[in-house]
Tab-separated table of C-alpha atoms in Angstrom:
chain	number	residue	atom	x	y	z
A	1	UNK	CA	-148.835	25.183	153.545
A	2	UNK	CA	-145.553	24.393	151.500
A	3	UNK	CA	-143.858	27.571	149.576
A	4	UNK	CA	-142.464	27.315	146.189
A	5	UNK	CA	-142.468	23.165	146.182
A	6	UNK	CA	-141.958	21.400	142.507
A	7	UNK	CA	-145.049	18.381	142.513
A	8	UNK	CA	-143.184	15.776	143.069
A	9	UNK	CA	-141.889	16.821	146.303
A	10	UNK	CA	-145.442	18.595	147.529
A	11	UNK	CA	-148.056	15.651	146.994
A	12	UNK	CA	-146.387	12.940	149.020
A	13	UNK	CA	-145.564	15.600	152.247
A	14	UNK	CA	-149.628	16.556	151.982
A	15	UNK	CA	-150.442	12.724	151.840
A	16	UNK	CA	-147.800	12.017	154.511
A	17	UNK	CA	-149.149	14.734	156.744
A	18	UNK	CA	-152.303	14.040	155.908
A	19	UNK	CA	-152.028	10.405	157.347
A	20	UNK	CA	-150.215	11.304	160.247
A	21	UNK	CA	-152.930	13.966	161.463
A	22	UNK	CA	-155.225	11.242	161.305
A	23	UNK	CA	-153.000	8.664	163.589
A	24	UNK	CA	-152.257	11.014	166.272
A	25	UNK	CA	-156.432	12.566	165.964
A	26	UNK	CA	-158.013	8.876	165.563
A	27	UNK	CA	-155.729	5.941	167.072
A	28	UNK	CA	-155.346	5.363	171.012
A	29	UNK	CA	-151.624	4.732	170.507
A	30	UNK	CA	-149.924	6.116	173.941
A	31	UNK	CA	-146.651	7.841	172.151
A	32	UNK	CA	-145.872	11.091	170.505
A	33	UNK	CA	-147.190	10.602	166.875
A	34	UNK	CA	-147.125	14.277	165.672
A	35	UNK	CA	-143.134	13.452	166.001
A	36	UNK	CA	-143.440	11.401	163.115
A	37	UNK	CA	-144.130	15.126	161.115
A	38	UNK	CA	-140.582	15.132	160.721
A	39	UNK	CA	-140.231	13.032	157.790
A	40	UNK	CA	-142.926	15.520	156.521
A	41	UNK	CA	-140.678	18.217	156.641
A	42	UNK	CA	-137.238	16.326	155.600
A	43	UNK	CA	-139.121	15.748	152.790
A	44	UNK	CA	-140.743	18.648	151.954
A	45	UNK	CA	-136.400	20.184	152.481
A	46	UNK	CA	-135.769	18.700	148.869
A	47	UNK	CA	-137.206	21.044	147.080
A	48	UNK	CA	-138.027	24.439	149.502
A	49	UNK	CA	-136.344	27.338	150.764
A	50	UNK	CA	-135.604	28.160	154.156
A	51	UNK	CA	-138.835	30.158	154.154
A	52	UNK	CA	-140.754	27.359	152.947
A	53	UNK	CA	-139.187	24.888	155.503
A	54	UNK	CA	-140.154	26.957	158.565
A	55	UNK	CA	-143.516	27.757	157.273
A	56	UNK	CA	-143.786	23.586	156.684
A	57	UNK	CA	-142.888	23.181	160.705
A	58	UNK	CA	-145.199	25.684	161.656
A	59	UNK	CA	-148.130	24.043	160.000
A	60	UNK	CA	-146.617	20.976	161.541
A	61	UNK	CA	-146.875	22.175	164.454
A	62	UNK	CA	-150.170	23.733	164.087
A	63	UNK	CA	-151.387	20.046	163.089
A	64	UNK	CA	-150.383	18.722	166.563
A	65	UNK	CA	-151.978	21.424	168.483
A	66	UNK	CA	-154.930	21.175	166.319
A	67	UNK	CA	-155.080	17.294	167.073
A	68	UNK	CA	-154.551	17.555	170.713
A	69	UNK	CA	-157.669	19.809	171.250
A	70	UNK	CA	-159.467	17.401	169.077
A	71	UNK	CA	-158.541	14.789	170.942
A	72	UNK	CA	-157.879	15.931	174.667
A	73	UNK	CA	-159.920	19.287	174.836
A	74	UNK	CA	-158.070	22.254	176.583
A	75	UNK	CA	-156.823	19.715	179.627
A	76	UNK	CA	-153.267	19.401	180.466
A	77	UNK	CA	-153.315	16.681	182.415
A	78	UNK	CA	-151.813	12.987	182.194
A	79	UNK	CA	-149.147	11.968	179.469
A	80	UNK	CA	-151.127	14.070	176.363
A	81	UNK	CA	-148.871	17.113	177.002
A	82	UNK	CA	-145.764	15.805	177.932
A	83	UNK	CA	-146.065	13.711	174.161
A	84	UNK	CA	-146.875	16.519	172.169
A	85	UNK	CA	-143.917	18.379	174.152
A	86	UNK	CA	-142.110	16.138	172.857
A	87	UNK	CA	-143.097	16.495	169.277
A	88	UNK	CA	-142.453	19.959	169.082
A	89	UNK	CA	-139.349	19.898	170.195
A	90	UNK	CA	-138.732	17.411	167.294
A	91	UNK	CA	-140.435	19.635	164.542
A	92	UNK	CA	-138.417	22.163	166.556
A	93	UNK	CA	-134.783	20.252	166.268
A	94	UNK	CA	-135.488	19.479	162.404
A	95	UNK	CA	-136.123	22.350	160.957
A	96	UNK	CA	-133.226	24.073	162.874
A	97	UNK	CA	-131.077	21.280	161.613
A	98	UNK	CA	-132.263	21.011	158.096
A	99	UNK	CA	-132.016	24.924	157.792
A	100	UNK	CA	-128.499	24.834	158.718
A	101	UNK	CA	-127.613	22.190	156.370
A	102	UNK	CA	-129.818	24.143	153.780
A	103	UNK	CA	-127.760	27.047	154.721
A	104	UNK	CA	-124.227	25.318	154.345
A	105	UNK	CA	-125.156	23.641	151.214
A	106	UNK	CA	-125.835	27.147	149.606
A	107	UNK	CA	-122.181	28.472	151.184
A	108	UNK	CA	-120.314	25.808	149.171
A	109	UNK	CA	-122.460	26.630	145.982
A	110	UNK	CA	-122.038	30.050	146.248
A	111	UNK	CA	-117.985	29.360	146.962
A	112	UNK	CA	-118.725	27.166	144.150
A	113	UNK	CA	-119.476	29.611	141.491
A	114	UNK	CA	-117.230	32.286	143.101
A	115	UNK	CA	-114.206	30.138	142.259
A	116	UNK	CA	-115.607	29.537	138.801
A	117	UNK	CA	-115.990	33.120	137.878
A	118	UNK	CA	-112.671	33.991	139.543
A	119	UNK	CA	-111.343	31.622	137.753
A	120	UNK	CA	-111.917	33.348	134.455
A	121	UNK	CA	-109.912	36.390	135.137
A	122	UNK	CA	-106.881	34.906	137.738
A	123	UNK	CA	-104.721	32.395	138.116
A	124	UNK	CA	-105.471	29.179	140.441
A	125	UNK	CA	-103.114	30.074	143.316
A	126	UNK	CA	-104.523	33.517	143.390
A	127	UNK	CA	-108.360	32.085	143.158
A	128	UNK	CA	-107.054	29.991	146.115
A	129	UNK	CA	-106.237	33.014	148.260
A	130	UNK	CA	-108.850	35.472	147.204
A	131	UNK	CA	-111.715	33.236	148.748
A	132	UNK	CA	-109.761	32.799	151.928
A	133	UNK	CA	-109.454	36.841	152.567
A	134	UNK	CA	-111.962	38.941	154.311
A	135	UNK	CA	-111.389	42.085	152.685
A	136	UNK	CA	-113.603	42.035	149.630
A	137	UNK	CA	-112.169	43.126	146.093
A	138	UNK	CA	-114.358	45.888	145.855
A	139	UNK	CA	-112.434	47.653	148.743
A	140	UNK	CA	-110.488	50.747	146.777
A	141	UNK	CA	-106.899	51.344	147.011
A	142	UNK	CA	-103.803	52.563	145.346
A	143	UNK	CA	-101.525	49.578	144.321
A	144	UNK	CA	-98.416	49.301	143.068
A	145	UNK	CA	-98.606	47.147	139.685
A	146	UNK	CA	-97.259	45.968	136.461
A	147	UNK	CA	-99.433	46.581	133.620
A	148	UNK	CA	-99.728	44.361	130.558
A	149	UNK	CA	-101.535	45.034	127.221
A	150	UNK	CA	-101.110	42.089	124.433
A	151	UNK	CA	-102.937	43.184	121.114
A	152	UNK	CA	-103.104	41.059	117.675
A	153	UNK	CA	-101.732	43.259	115.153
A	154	UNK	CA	-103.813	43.560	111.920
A	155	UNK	CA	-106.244	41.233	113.266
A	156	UNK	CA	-109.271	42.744	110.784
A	157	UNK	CA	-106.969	41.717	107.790
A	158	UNK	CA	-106.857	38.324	109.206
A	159	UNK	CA	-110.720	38.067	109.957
A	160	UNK	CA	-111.426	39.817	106.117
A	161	UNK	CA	-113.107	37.187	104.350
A	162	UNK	CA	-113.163	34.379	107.201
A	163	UNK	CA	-116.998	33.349	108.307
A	164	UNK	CA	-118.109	34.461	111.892
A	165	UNK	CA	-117.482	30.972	113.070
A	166	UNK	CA	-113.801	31.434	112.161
A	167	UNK	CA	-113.010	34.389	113.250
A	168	UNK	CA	-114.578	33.883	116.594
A	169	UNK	CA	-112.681	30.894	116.787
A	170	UNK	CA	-109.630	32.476	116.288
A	171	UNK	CA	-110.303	34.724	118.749
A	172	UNK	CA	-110.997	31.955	121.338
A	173	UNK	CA	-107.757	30.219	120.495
A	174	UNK	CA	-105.727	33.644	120.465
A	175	UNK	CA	-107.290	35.032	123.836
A	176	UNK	CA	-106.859	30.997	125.012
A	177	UNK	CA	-103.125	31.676	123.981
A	178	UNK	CA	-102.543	34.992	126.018
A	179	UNK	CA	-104.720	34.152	128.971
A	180	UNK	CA	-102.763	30.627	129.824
A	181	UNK	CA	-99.576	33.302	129.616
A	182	UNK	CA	-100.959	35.609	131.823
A	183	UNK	CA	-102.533	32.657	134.268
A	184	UNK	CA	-99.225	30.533	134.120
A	185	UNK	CA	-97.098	33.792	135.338
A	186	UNK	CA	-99.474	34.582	138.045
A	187	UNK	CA	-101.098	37.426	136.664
A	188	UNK	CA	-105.016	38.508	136.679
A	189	UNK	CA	-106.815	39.438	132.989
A	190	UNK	CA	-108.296	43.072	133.770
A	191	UNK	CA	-110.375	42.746	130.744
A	192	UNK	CA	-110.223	41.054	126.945
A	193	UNK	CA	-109.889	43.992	124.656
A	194	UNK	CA	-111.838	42.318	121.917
A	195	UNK	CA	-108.754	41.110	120.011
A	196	UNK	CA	-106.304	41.377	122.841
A	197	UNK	CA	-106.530	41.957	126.469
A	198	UNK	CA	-105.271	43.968	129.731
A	199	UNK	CA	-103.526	41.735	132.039
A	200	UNK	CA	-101.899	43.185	135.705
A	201	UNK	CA	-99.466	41.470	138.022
A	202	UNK	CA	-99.648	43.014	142.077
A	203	UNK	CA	-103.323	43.454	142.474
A	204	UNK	CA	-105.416	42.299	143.992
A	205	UNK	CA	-102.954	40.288	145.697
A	206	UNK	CA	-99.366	41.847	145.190
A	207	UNK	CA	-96.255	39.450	145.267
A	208	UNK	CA	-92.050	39.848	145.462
A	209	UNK	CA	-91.991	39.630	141.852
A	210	UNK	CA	-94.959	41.178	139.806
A	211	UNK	CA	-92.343	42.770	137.843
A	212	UNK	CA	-90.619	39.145	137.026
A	213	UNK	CA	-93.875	37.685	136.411
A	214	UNK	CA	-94.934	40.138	133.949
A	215	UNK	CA	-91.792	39.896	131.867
A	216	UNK	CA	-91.664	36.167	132.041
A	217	UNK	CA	-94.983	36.133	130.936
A	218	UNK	CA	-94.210	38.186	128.282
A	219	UNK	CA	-91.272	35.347	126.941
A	220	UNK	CA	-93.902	33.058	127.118
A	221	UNK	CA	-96.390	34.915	124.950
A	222	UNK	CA	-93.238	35.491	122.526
A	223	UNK	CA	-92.723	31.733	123.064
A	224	UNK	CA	-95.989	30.561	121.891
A	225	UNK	CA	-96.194	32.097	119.343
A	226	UNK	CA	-93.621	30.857	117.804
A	227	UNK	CA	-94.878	27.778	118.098
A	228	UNK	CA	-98.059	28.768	116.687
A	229	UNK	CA	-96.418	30.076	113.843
A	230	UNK	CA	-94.625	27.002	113.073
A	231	UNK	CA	-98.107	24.895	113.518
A	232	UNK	CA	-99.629	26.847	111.122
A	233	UNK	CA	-96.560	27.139	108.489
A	234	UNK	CA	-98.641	26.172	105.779
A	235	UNK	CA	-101.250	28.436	106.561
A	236	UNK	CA	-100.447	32.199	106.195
A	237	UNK	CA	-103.922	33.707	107.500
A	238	UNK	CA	-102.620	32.263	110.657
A	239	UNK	CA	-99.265	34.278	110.588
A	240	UNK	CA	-100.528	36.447	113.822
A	241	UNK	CA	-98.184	38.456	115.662
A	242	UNK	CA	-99.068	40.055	118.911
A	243	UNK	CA	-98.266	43.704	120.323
A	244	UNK	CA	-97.182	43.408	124.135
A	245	UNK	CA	-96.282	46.686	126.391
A	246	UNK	CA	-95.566	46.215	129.740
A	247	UNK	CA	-95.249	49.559	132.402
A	248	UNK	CA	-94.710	49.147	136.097
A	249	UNK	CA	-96.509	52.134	138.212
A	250	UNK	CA	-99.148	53.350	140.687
A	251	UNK	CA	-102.603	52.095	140.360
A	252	UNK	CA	-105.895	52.655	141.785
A	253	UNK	CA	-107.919	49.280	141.810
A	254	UNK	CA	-111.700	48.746	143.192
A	255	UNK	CA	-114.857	48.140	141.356
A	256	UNK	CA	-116.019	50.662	138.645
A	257	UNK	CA	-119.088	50.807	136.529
A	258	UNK	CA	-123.186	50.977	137.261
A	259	UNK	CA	-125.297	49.455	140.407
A	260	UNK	CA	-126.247	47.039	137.540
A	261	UNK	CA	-122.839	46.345	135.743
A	262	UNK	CA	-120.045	46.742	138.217
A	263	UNK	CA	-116.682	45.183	137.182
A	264	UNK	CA	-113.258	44.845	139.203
A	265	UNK	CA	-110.550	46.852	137.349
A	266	UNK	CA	-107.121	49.181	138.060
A	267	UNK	CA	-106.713	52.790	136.731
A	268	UNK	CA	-104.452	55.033	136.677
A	269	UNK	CA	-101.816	56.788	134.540
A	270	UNK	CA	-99.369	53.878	134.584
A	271	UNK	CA	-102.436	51.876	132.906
A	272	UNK	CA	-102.621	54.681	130.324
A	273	UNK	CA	-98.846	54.696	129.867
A	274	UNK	CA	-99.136	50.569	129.341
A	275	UNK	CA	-101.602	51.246	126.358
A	276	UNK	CA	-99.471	53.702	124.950
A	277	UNK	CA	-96.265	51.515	125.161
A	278	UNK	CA	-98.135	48.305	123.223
A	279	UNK	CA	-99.618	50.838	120.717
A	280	UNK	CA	-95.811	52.071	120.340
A	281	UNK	CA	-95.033	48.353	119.341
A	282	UNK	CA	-95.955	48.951	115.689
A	283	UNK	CA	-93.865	52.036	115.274
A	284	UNK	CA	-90.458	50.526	116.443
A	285	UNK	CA	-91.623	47.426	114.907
A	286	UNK	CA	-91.294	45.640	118.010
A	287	UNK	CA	-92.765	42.373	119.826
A	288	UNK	CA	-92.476	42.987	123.333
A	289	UNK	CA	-91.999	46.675	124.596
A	290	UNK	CA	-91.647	47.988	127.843
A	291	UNK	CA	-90.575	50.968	129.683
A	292	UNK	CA	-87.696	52.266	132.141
A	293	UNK	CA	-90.125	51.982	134.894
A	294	UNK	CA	-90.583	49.078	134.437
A	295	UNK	CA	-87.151	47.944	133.859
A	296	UNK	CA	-86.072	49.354	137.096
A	297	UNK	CA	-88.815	47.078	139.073
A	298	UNK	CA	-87.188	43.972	137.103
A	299	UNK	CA	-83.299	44.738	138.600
A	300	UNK	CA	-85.192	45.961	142.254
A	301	UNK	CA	-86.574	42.607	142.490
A	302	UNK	CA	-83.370	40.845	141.239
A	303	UNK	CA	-83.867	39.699	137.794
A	304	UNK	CA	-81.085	40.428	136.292
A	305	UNK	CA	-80.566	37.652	133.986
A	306	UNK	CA	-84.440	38.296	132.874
A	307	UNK	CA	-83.480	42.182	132.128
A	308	UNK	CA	-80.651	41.630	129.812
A	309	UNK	CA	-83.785	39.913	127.327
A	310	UNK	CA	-84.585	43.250	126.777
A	311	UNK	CA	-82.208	46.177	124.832
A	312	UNK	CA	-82.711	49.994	125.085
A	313	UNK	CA	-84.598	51.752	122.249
A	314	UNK	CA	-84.282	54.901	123.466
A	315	UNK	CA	-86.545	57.819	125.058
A	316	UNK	CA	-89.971	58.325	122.834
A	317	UNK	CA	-92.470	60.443	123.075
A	318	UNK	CA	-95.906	58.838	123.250
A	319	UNK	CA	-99.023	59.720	122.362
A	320	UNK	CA	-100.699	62.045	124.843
A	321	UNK	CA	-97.431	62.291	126.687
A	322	UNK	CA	-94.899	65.452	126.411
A	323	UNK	CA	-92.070	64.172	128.495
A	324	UNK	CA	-90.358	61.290	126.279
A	325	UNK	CA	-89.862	57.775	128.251
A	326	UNK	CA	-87.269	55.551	128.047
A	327	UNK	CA	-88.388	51.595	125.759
A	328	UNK	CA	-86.827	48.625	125.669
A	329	UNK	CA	-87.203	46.030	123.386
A	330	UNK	CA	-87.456	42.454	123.435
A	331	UNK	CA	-84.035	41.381	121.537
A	332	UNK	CA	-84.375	39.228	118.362
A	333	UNK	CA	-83.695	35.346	118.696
């Protein structure tokens, strides 16, 4: 009668039931007591599905026809019919009601956890808009983008002799570091790259400034730090410095992966080029490193105060790359 109940929701709507098939068979009361099966099924709601709460009215229901030809036979005359008319349409109205409220109750859970798994990989104000939109994420398309990478350098000489609690506590508080950077700037975490992570600003929702984000959120990375650095003065295991390259380009974004595993990401060259430019950090001995790409987007979008941060290093040739590109470099101070 009731599908997938817990107990303590099925025993007292089969008592309830129960009692009320015996009213409506037994008593001589003139009104419509098979209505009275709706507290059967509000209660038997707790704890089922949708499937379980329409199979619960049609047994309901099957109770009050069951009782009437116990009662009344096969006639249809006098006020029988017009009572249990009116219980059906009350098992009727319930269940339609209590499936829609079923129904909206699992929207907002399921917004619920959307916004709480969004809200590992982008900022608030984009979580905000991305469960407004109709077009879904996993809609491909090319994307114009500025791609971070942010890397602890050395990070398996700091984790050498620490305990697995430690160093995965580091990590926490590093990645914790890095992703309130990205989030604060408006950018989205791609992925965490074990020790470091691949952050873009544009997609999936692109802004006036992706460029000026990304380089601002690069200062604040810089930033703190430095005030890590002072925190742990006393401490130098905790003397981390972090690789950033930045790259402004093309990108292809949409969902990649198996039927089983599917994860939202961007490719593309300029991502390639953005991995190249952080890995380029330890050869110039740089902090923050990022192309002439990218410093073009920075003056297109008017940031000229935020572009003289930065100082030319010259054209390099990166790995996998035979045309050299232009660097710049964070300045000192």
């Amino acid at each position: 009668m009731f599908y997938s109940a817990r107990p303590h929701s099925l025993g007292p709507a089969i008592v309830l039931a129960a009692c009320i098939f015996l009213m409506d068979t037994l008593s001589s009361l003139q009104f419509a007591v098979a209505s009275l099966y709706v507290a059967v099924i509000l209660i038997s709601a707790y704890d089922l599905q949708c499937r379980g709460i329409i199979l619960t009215g049609i047994w309901c229901a099957a109770l009050t026809a069951l009782s009437y030809v116990l009662t009344h036979g096969f006639t249809v005359t006098g006020t029988a019919p017009l009572r249990s008319l009116v219980s059906y349409v009350s098992i009727t109205i319930t269940v339609v009601l209590v499936i829609r409220n079923r129904s909206a109750n699992e929207r907002l859970a399921e917004v619920k956890r959307e916004r709480t798994n969004l809200a590992r990989f982008f900022s608030p104000k984009i979580v905000e808009q991305l469960v407004q939109i109709d077009v879904p994420l996993s809609v491909a398309r090319r994307q114009k983008a500025a791609v971070l990478f942010a890397d602890v350098v050395g990070f398996t000489a700091h984790a050498s002799g620490k305990t697995p609690d430690e160093v995965i506590k580091l990590l926490r508080d590093l990645l914790g570091l890095l992703s309130e950077a990205v989030f604060m700037c408006e950018g989205s975490i791609d992925k965490f790259l074990g020790d470091g992570l691949m952050a873009v600003f544009g997609p999936p929702i692109a802004s006036k400034q992706d460029a000026t984000n990304a380089a601002l959120c690069a200062l604040q990375i810089h930033e703190r730090l430095g005030r890590w650095k002072e925190q742990h003065a006393d401490n130098p295991d905790m003397a981390i410095r972090v690789a950033v390259g930045i790259h402004c380009g093309e990108v292809v974004q949409g969902d990649v992966g198996t039927d089983k595993r599917l994860e939202f990401t961007v490719v593309g060259d300029a991502v390639n080029i953005a991995s190249r430019v952080e890995a380029y950090c330890r050869v110039l001995d740089a902090t923050v490193l990022v192309t002439g790409d990218f410093m073009r987007c920075l003056l297109a979008e008017g940031s000229f105060d935020l572009a003289k941060a930065f100082t030319s290093e010259g054209k390099h040739r990166l790995r996998g790359y035979k045309e050299p590109i232009q660097l710049y470099s964070l300045k000192a101070g």
